[in-house]
PDB file of C-alpha atoms in Angstrom:
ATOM      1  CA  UNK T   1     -23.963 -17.990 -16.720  1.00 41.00           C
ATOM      2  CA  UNK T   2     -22.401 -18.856 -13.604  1.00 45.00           C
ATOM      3  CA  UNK T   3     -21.002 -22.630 -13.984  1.00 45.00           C
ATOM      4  CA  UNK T   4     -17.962 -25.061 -12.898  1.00 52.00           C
ATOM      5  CA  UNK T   5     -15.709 -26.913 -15.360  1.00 51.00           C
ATOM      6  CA  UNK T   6     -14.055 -30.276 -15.223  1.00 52.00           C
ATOM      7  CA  UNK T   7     -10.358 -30.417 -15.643  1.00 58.00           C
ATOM      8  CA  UNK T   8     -11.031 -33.712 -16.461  1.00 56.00           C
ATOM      9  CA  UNK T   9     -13.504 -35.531 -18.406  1.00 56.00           C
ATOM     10  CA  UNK T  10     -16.143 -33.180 -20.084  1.00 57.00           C
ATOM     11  CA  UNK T  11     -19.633 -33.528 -18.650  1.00 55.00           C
ATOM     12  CA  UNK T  12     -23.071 -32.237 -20.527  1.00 59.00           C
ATOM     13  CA  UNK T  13     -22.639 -28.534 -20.294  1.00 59.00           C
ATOM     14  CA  UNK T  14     -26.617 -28.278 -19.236  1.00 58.00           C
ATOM     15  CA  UNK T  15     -26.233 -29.845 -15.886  1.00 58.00           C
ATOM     16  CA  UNK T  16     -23.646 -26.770 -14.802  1.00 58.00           C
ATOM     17  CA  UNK T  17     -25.934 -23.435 -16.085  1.00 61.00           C
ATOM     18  CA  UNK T  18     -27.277 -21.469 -13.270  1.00 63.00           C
ATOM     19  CA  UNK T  19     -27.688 -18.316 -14.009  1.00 68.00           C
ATOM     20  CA  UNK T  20     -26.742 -15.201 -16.106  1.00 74.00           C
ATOM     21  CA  UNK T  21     -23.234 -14.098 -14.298  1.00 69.00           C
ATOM     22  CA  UNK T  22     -22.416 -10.476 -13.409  1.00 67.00           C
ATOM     23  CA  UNK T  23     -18.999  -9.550 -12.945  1.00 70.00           C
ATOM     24  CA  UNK T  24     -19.817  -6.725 -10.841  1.00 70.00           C
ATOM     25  CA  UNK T  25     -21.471  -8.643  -8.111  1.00 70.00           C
ATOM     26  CA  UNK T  26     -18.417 -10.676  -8.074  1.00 68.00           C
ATOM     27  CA  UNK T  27     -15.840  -8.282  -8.233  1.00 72.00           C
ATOM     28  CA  UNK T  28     -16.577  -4.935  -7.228  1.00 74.00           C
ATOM     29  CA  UNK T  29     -17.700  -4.407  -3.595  1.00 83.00           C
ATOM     30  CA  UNK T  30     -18.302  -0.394  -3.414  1.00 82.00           C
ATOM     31  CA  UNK T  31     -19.053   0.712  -7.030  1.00 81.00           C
ATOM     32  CA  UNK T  32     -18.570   4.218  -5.826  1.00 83.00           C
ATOM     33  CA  UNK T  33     -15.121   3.859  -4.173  1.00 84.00           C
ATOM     34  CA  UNK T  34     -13.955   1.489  -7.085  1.00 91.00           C
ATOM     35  CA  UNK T  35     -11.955   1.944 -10.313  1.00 92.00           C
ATOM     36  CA  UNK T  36      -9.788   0.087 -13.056  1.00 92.00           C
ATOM     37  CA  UNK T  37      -5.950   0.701 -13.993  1.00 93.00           C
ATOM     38  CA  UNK T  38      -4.087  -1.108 -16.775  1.00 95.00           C
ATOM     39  CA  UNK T  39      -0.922  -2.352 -15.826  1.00 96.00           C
ATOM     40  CA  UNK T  40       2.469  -1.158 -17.467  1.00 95.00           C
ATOM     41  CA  UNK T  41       5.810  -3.024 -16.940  1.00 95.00           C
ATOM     42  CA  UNK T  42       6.789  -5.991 -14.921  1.00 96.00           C
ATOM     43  CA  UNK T  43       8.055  -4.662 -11.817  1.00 97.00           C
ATOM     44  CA  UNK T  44       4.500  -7.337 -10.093  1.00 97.00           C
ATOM     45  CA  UNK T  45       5.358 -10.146 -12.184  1.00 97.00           C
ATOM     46  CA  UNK T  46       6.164 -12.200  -8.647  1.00 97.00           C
ATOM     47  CA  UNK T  47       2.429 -11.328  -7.513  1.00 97.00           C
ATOM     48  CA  UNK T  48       0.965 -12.594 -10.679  1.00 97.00           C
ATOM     49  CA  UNK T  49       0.365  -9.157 -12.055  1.00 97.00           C
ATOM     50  CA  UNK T  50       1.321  -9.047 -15.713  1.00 96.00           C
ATOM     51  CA  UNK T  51       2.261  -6.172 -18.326  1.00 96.00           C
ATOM     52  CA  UNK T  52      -1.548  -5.430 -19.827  1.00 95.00           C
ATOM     53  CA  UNK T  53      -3.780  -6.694 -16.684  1.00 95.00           C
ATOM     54  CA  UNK T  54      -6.830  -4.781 -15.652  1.00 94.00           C
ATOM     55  CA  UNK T  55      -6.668  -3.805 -11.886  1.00 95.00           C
ATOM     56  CA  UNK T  56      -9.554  -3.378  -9.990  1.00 93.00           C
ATOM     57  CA  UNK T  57      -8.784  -1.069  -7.297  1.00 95.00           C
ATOM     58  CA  UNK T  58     -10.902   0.201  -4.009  1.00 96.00           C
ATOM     59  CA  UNK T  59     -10.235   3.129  -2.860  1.00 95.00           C
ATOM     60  CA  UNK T  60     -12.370   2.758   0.506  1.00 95.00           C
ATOM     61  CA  UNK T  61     -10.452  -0.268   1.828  1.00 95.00           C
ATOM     62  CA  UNK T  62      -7.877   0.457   4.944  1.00 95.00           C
ATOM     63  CA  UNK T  63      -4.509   0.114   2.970  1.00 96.00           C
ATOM     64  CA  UNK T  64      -2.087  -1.995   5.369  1.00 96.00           C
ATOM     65  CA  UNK T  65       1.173  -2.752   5.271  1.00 97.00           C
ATOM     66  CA  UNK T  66       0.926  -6.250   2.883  1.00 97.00           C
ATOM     67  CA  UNK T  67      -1.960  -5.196   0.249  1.00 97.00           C
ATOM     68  CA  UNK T  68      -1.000  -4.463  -2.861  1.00 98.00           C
ATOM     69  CA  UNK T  69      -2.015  -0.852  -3.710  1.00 97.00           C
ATOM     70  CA  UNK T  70      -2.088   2.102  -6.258  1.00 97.00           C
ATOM     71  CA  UNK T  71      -0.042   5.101  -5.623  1.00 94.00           C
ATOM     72  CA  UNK T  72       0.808   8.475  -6.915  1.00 93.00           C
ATOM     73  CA  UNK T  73       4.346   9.036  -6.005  1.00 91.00           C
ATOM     74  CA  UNK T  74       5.937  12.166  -7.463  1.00 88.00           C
ATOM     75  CA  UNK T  75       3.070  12.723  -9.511  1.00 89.00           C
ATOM     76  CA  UNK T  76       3.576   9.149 -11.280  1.00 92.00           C
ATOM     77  CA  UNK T  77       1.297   6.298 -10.149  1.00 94.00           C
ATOM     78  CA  UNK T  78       3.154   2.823  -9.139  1.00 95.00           C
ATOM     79  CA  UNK T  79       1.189  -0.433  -8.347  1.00 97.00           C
ATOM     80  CA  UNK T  80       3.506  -2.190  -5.365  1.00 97.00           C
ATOM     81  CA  UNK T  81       3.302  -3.660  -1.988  1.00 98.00           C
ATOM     82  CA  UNK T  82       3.152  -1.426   1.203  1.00 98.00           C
ATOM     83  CA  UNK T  83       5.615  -2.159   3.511  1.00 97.00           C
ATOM     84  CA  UNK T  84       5.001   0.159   7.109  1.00 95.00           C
ATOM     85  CA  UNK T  85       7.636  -0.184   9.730  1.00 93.00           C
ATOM     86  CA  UNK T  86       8.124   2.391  12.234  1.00 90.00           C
ATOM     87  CA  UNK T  87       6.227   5.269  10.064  1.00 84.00           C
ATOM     88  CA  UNK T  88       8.452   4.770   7.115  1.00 91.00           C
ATOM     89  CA  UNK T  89       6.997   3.456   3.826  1.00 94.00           C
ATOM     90  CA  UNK T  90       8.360   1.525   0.863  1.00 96.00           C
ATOM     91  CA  UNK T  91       6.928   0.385  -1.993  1.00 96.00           C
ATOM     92  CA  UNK T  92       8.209  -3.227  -2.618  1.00 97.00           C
ATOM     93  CA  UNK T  93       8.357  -4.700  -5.906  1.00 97.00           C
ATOM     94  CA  UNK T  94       7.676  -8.279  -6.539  1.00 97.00           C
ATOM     95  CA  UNK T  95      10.473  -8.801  -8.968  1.00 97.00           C
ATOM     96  CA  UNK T  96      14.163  -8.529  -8.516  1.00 96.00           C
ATOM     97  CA  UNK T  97      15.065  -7.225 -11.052  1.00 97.00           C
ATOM     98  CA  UNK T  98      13.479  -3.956  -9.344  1.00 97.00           C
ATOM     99  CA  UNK T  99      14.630  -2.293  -6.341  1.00 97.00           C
ATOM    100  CA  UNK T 100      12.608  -1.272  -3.180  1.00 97.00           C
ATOM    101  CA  UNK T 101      11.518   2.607  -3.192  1.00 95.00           C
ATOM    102  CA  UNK T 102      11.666   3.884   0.324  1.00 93.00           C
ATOM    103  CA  UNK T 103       9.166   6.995   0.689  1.00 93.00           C
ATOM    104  CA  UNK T 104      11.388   9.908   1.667  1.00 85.00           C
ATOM    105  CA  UNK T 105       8.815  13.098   0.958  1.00 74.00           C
ATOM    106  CA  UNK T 106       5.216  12.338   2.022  1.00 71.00           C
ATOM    107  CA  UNK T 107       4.085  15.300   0.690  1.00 74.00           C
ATOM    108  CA  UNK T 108       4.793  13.867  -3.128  1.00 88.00           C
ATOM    109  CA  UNK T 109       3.013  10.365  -1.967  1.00 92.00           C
ATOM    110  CA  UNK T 110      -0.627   9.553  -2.152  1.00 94.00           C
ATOM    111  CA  UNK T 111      -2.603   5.976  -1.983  1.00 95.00           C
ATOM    112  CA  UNK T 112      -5.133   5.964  -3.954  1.00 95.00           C
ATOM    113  CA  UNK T 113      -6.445   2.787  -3.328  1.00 96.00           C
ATOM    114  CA  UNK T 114      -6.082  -1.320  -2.972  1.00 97.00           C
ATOM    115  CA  UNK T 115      -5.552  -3.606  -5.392  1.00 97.00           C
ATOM    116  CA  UNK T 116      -8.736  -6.344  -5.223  1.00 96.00           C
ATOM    117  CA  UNK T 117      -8.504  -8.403  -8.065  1.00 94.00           C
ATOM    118  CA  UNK T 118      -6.279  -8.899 -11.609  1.00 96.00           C
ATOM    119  CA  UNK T 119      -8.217  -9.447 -14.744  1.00 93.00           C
ATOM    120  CA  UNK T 120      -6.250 -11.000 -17.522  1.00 94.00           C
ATOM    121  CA  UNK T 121      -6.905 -11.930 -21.103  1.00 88.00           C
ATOM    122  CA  UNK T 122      -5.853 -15.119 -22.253  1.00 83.00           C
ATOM    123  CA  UNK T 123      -3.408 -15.279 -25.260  1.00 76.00           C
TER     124      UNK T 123
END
């Protein structure tokens, strides 16, 4: 079911149904490049990206300096923003409290992929 809702006055639910809704046509561009992390800690909380989301990530999309990717970095992986100046990389936080880590040994860094959408459960 793929509908809008009013933020104000409710109108008869009927009038909005148009079909059965996939989340996969909506979400997920290249099934084959594409695959799901669950967030741990709050060093994204500034880019809406919560302790407990569901990343969708795709691993065939360019990753630019900006996007929001998925990284193995000393064998750990990190969600953070890619920051490319001059061929050096940092990972940039979008919280504060967290510092910017500045990519010193390529060979122990790996993208694995962009960050395309944030799925959250509502409390």
């Amino acid at each position: 079911m793929l509908s809008r809702v009013a933020a104000g006055f409710p109108s008869p639910a009927q009038d909005y149904i148009e079909r059965r809704l996939d989340l996969n046509e909506h979400l997920i561009r290249r099934p084959s490049a594409t695959f799901f992390v669950r967030v741990t800690g709050e060093s994204m909380t500034g880019a809406a990206i919560l302790d407990g989301d569901l990343l969708i990530v795709d691993r065939s999309i360019e990753p630019r300096s900006g996007k929001i990717i998925i990284a193995s970095l000393a064998g750990e992986l990190t969600v953070k923003r890619l920051l490319i100046e001059n061929e050096t990389v940092t990972l940039i936080p979008e919280n504060p409290s967290f510092s910017p880590i500045h990519v010193a040994e390529p060979d122990d860094f790996e993208i694995w992929g962009v960050v395309t959408a944030v799925i959250r459960e509502t409390p």
